Short mmCIF file of C-alpha atoms in Angstrom, two decimals:
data_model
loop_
_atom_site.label_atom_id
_atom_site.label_comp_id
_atom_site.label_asym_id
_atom_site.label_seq_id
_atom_site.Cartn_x
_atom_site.Cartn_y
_atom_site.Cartn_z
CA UNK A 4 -14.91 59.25 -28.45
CA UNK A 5 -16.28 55.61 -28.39
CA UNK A 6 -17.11 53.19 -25.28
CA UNK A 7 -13.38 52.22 -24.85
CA UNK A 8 -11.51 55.31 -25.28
CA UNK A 9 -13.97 56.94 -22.77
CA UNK A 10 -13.45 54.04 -20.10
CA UNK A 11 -9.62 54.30 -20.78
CA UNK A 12 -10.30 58.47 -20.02
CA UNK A 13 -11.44 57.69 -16.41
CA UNK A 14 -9.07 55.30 -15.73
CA UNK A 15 -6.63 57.41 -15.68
CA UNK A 16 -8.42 59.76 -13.91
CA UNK A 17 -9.52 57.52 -11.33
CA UNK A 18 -5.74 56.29 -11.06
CA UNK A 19 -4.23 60.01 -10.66
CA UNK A 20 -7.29 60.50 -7.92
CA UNK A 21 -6.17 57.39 -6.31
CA UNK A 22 -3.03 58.63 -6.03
CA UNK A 23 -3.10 61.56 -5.52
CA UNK A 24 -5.79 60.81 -2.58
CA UNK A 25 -5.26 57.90 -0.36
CA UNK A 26 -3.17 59.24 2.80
CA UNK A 27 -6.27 61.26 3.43
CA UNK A 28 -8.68 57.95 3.98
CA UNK A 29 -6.39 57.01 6.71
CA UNK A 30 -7.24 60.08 8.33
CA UNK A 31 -10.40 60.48 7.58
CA UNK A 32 -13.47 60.56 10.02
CA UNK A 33 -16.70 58.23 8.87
CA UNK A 34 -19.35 55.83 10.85
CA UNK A 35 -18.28 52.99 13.35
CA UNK A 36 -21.68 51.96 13.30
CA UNK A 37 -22.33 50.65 10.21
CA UNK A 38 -24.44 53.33 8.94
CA UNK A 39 -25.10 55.13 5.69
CA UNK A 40 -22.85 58.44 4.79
CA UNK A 41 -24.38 61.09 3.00
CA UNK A 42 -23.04 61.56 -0.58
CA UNK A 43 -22.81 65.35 0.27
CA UNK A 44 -20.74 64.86 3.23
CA UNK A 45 -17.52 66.22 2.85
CA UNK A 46 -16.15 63.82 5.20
CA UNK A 47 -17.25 61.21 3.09
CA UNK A 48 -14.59 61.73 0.03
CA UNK A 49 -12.31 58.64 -0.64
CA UNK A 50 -9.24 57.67 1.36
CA UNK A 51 -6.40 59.86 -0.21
CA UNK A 52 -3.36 57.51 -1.46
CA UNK A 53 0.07 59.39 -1.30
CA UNK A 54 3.85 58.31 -1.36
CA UNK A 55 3.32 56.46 1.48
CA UNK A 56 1.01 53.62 -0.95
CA UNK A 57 2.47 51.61 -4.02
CA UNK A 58 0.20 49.86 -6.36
CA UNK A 59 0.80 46.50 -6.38
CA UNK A 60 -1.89 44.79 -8.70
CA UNK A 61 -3.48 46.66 -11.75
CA UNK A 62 -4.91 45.71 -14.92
CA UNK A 63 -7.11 47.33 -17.11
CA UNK A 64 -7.54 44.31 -19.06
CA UNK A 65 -6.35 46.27 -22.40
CA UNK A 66 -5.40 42.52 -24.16
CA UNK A 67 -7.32 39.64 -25.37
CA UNK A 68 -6.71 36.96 -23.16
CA UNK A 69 -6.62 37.07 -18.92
CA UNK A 70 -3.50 37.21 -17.42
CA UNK A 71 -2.92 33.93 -15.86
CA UNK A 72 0.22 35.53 -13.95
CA UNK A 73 -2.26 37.32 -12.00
CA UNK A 74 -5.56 35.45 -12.26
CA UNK A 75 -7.39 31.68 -12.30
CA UNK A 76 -10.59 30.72 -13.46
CA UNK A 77 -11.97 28.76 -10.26
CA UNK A 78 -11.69 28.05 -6.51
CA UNK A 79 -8.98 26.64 -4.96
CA UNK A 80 -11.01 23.54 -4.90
CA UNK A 81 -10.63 23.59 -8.60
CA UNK A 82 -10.89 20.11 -10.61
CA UNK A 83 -12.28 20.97 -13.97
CA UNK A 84 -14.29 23.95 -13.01
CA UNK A 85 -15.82 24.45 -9.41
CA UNK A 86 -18.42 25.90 -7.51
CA UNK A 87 -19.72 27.53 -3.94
CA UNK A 88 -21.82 24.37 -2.86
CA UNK A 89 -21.85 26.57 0.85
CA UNK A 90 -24.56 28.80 -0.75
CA UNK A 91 -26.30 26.30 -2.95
CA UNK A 92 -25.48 27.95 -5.97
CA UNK A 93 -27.15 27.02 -9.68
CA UNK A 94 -23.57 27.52 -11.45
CA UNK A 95 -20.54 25.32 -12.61
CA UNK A 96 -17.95 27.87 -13.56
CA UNK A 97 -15.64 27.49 -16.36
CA UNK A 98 -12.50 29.22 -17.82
CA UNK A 99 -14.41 29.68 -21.32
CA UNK A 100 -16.99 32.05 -19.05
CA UNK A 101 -14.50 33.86 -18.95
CA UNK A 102 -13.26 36.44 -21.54
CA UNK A 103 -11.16 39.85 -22.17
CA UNK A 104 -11.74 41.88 -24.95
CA UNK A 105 -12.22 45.86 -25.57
CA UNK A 106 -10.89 46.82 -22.20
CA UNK A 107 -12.73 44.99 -20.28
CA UNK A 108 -13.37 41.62 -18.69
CA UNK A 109 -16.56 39.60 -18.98
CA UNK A 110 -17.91 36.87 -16.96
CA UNK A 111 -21.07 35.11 -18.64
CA UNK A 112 -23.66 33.01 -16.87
CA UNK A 113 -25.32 30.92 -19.39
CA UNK A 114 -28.40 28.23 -18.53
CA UNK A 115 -26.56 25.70 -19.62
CA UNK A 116 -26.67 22.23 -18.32
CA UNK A 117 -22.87 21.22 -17.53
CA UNK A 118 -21.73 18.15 -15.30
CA UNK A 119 -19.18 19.01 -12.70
CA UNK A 120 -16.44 16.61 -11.09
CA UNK A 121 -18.55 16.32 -7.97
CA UNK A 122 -20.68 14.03 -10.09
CA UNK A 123 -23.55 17.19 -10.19
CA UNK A 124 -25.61 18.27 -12.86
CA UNK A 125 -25.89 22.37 -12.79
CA UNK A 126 -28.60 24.23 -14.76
CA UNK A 127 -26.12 27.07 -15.11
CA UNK A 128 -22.41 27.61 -15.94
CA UNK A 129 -20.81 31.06 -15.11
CA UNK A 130 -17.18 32.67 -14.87
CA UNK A 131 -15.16 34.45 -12.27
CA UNK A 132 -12.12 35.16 -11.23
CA UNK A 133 -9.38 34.64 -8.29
CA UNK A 134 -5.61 35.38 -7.28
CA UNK A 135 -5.62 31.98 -5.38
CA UNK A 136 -4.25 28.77 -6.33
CA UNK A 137 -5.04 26.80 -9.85
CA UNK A 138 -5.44 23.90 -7.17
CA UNK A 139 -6.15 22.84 -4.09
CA UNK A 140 -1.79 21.72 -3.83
CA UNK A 141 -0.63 24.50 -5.42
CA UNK A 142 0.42 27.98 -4.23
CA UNK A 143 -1.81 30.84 -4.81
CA UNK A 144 -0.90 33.94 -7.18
CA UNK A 145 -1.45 37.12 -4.94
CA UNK A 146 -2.81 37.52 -1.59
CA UNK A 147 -2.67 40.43 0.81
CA UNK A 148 -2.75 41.67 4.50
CA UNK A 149 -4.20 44.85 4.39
CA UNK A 150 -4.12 47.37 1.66
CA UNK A 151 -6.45 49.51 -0.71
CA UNK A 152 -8.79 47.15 -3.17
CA UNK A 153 -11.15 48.44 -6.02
CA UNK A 154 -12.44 47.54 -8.86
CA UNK A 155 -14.81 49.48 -11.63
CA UNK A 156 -17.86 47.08 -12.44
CA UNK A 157 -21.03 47.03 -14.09
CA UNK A 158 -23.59 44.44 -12.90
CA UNK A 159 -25.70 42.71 -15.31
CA UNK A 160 -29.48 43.78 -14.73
CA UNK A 161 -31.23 40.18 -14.87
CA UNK A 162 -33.15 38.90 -11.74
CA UNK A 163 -31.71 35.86 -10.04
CA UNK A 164 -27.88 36.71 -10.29
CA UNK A 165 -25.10 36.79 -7.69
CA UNK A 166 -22.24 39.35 -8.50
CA UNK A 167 -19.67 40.02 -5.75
CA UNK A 168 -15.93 41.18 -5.39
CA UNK A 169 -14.79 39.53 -1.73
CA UNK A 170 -11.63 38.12 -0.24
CA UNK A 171 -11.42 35.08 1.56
CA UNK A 172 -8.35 33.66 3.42
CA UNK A 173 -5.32 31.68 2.08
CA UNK A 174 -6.06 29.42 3.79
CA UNK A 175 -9.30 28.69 2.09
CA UNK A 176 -11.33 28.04 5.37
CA UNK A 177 -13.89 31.13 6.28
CA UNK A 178 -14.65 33.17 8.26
CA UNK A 179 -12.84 35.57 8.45
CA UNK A 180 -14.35 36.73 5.27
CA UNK A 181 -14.85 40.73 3.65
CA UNK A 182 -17.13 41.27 1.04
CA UNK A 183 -16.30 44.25 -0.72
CA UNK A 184 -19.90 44.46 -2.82
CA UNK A 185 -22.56 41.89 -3.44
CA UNK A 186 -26.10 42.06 -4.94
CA UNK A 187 -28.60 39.58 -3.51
CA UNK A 188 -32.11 39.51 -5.06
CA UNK A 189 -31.45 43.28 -6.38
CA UNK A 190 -29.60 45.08 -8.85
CA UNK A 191 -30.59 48.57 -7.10
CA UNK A 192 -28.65 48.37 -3.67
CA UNK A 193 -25.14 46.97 -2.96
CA UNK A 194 -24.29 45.05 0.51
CA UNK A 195 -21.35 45.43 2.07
CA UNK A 196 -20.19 42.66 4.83
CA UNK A 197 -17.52 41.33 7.37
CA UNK A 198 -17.45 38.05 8.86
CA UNK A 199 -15.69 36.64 11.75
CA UNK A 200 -15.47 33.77 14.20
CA UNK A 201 -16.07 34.81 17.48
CA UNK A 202 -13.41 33.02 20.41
CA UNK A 203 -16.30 30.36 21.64
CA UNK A 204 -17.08 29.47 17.86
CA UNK A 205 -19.71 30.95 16.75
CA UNK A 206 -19.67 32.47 13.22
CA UNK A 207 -20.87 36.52 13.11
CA UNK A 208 -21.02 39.04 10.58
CA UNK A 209 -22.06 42.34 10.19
CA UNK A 210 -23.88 44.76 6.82
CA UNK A 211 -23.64 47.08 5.53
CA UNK A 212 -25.77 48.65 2.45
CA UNK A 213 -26.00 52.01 0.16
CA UNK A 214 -29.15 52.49 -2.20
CA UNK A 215 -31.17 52.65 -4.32
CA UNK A 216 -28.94 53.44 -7.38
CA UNK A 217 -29.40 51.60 -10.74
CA UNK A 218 -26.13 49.70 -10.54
CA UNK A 219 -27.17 47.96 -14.40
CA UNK A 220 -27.25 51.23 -16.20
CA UNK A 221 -23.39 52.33 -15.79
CA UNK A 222 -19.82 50.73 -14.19
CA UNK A 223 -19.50 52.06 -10.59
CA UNK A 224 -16.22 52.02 -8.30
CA UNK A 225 -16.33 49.86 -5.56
CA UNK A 226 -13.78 50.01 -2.77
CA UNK A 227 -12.20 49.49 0.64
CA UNK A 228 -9.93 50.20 2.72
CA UNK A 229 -8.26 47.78 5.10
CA UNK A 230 -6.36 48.44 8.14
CA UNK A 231 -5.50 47.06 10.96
CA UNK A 232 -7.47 49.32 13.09
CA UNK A 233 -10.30 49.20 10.42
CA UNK A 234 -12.47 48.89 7.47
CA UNK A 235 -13.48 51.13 4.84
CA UNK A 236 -16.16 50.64 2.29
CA UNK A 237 -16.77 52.92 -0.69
CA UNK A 238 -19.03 53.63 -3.62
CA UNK A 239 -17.70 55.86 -6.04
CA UNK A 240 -14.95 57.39 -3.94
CA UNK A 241 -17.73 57.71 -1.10
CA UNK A 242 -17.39 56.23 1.88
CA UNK A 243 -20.32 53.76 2.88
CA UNK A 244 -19.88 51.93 5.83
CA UNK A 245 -16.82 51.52 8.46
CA UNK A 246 -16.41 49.08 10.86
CA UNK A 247 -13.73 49.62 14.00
CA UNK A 248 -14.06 46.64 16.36
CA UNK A 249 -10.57 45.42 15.96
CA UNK A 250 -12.23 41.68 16.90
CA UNK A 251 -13.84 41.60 13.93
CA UNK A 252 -11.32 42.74 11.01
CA UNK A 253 -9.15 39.95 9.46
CA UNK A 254 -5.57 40.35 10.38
CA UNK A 255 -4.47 36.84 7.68
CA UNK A 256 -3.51 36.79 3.98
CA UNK A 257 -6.17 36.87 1.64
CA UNK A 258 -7.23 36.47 -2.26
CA UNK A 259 -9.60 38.80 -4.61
CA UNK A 260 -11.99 36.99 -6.29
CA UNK A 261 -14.76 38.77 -8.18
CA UNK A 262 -17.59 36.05 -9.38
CA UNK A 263 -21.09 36.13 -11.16
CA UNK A 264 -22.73 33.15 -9.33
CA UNK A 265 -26.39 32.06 -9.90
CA UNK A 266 -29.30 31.90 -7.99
CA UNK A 267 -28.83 33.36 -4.42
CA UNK A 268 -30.69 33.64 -2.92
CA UNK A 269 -33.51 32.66 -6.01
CA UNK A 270 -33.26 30.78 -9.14
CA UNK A 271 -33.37 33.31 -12.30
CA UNK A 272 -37.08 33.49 -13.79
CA UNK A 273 -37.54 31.13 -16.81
CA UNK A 274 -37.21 34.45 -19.17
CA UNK A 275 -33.75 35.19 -18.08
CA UNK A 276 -31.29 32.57 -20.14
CA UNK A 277 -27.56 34.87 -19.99
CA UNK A 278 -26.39 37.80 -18.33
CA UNK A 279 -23.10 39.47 -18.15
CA UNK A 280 -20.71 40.40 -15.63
CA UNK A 281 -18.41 43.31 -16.90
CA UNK A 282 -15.26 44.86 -15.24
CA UNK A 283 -13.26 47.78 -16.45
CA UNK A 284 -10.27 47.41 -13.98
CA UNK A 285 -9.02 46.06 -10.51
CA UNK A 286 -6.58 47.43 -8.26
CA UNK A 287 -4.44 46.98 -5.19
CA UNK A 288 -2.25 49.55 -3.32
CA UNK A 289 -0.22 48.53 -0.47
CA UNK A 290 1.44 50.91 2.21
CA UNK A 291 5.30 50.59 1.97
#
């Protein structure tokens, strides 16, 4: 059995799991606190979806091209290619980052000089991908209000990169804000976060991590679960970290984006030149 066949295997065995599970996660017992669950616990096992979920977004990117009914290449702020000038990031992305082939969807960050429409030279172009808008006028693809998310990645292993899977509002303004994984300045633990605005301003947010596991060597499942009630983070159909304050879970529509940005919260060493972003599949269940 080669690479692909083997990936297309556990898809559908992570697809019958996921449905055949979920109804269970809404029931299940985890953490409020924030803190780590045990892979042994039996508690910990993924939400179970049932007849009461539908899957509303899923591709397995099984073509050669990305599905532009679904996905764009950039931001909302998109002219020409975009970036996250909020976290000071080294990358320009591009749609030619961006490519499908084998099963799977790759996002390359290349140290590339490229000149973006803001006038700014970037030592680094990179790819990702959004169900937002194509522009900052136009309407955006897919966004939710609460649901099931997850997505099977495999992180590249060079120092300086910025993967992450995260929503962000329609609106485009954050917070609120849910980061589903990201991996800042290691490849060996993933952070999980919220953020929210409390009512006299002030922006808060709280973490979540699980670790040390070399994310590099394999894809790994990343999830979560969001309710009104609450939020659900896994790893691997293990829960990681939940989060019950009804203040601070979003309650707006919101996009997926997963992105390979560059340099948070350090520049790549001078020996790192390309890495590679790869994911297997993404998908969304809804409750009916």
């Amino acid at each position: 059995m080669n690479a692909r066949d083997a990936r297309r295997s556990l898809r559908r065995a992570a697809l019958a799991l996921s449905s055949a599970l979920l109804m269970a996660a809404t029931a299940c017992v985890g953490p409020a606190d924030g803190s780590r669950v045990a892979e042994e616990s039996p508690s910990a096992l993924m939400p179970t979806p049932s007849d009461a979920w539908r899957l509303v977004l899923s591709d397995d990117f099984d073509g050669t091209e990305l599905d532009g009914r679904t996905w764009t290449t950039c931001y909302d702020w998109n002219e020409d290619g975009c970036t996250n000038s909020g976290n000071d990031e080294l990358q320009w992305y591009l749609p030619e980052q961006v490519s499908v082939a084998n099963g799977e969807l790759t996002l390359t960050a290349e140290r590339r000089e490229t000149r973006g429409s803001d006038d700014r030279t970037y030592p680094w172009t990179s790819g990702m991908i959004s169900t937002g808008r194509d522009d900052w006028y136009a309407e955006p693809r897919r966004t939710f209000t609460y649901g099931y998310f997850e997505a099977a990645i495999r992180i590249p292993p060079e120092a300086g990169m910025f993967p992450a899977f995260w929503m962000m509002p329609e609106s485009r303004y954050t917070p609120p804000e849910i980061d589903i994984m990201e991996f800042l300045e290691t490849t060996q633990e993933v952070s999980f976060y919220v953020h929210w605005r409390e009512p006299d301003g002030d922006e808060e947010r709280q973490k979540g991590t699980y670790g040390p596991v070399d994310f590099p060597a394999e894809y790994h499942v990343f999830g979560l679960l969001w309710e009104p009630d609450k939020l659900v983070w896994y790893v691997d159909d293990v829960e990681r970290l939940r989060v019950t304050d009804t203040e601070r879970i979003p309650d707006v529509p919101m996009e997926v984006l997963i992105n390979l940005a560059v340099g948070v919260p350090k520049e790549p060493p001078d020996s790192v030149d390309s890495a590679r972003m790869r994911v297997d599949w993404v998908r969304v269940w809804e409750q009916r």
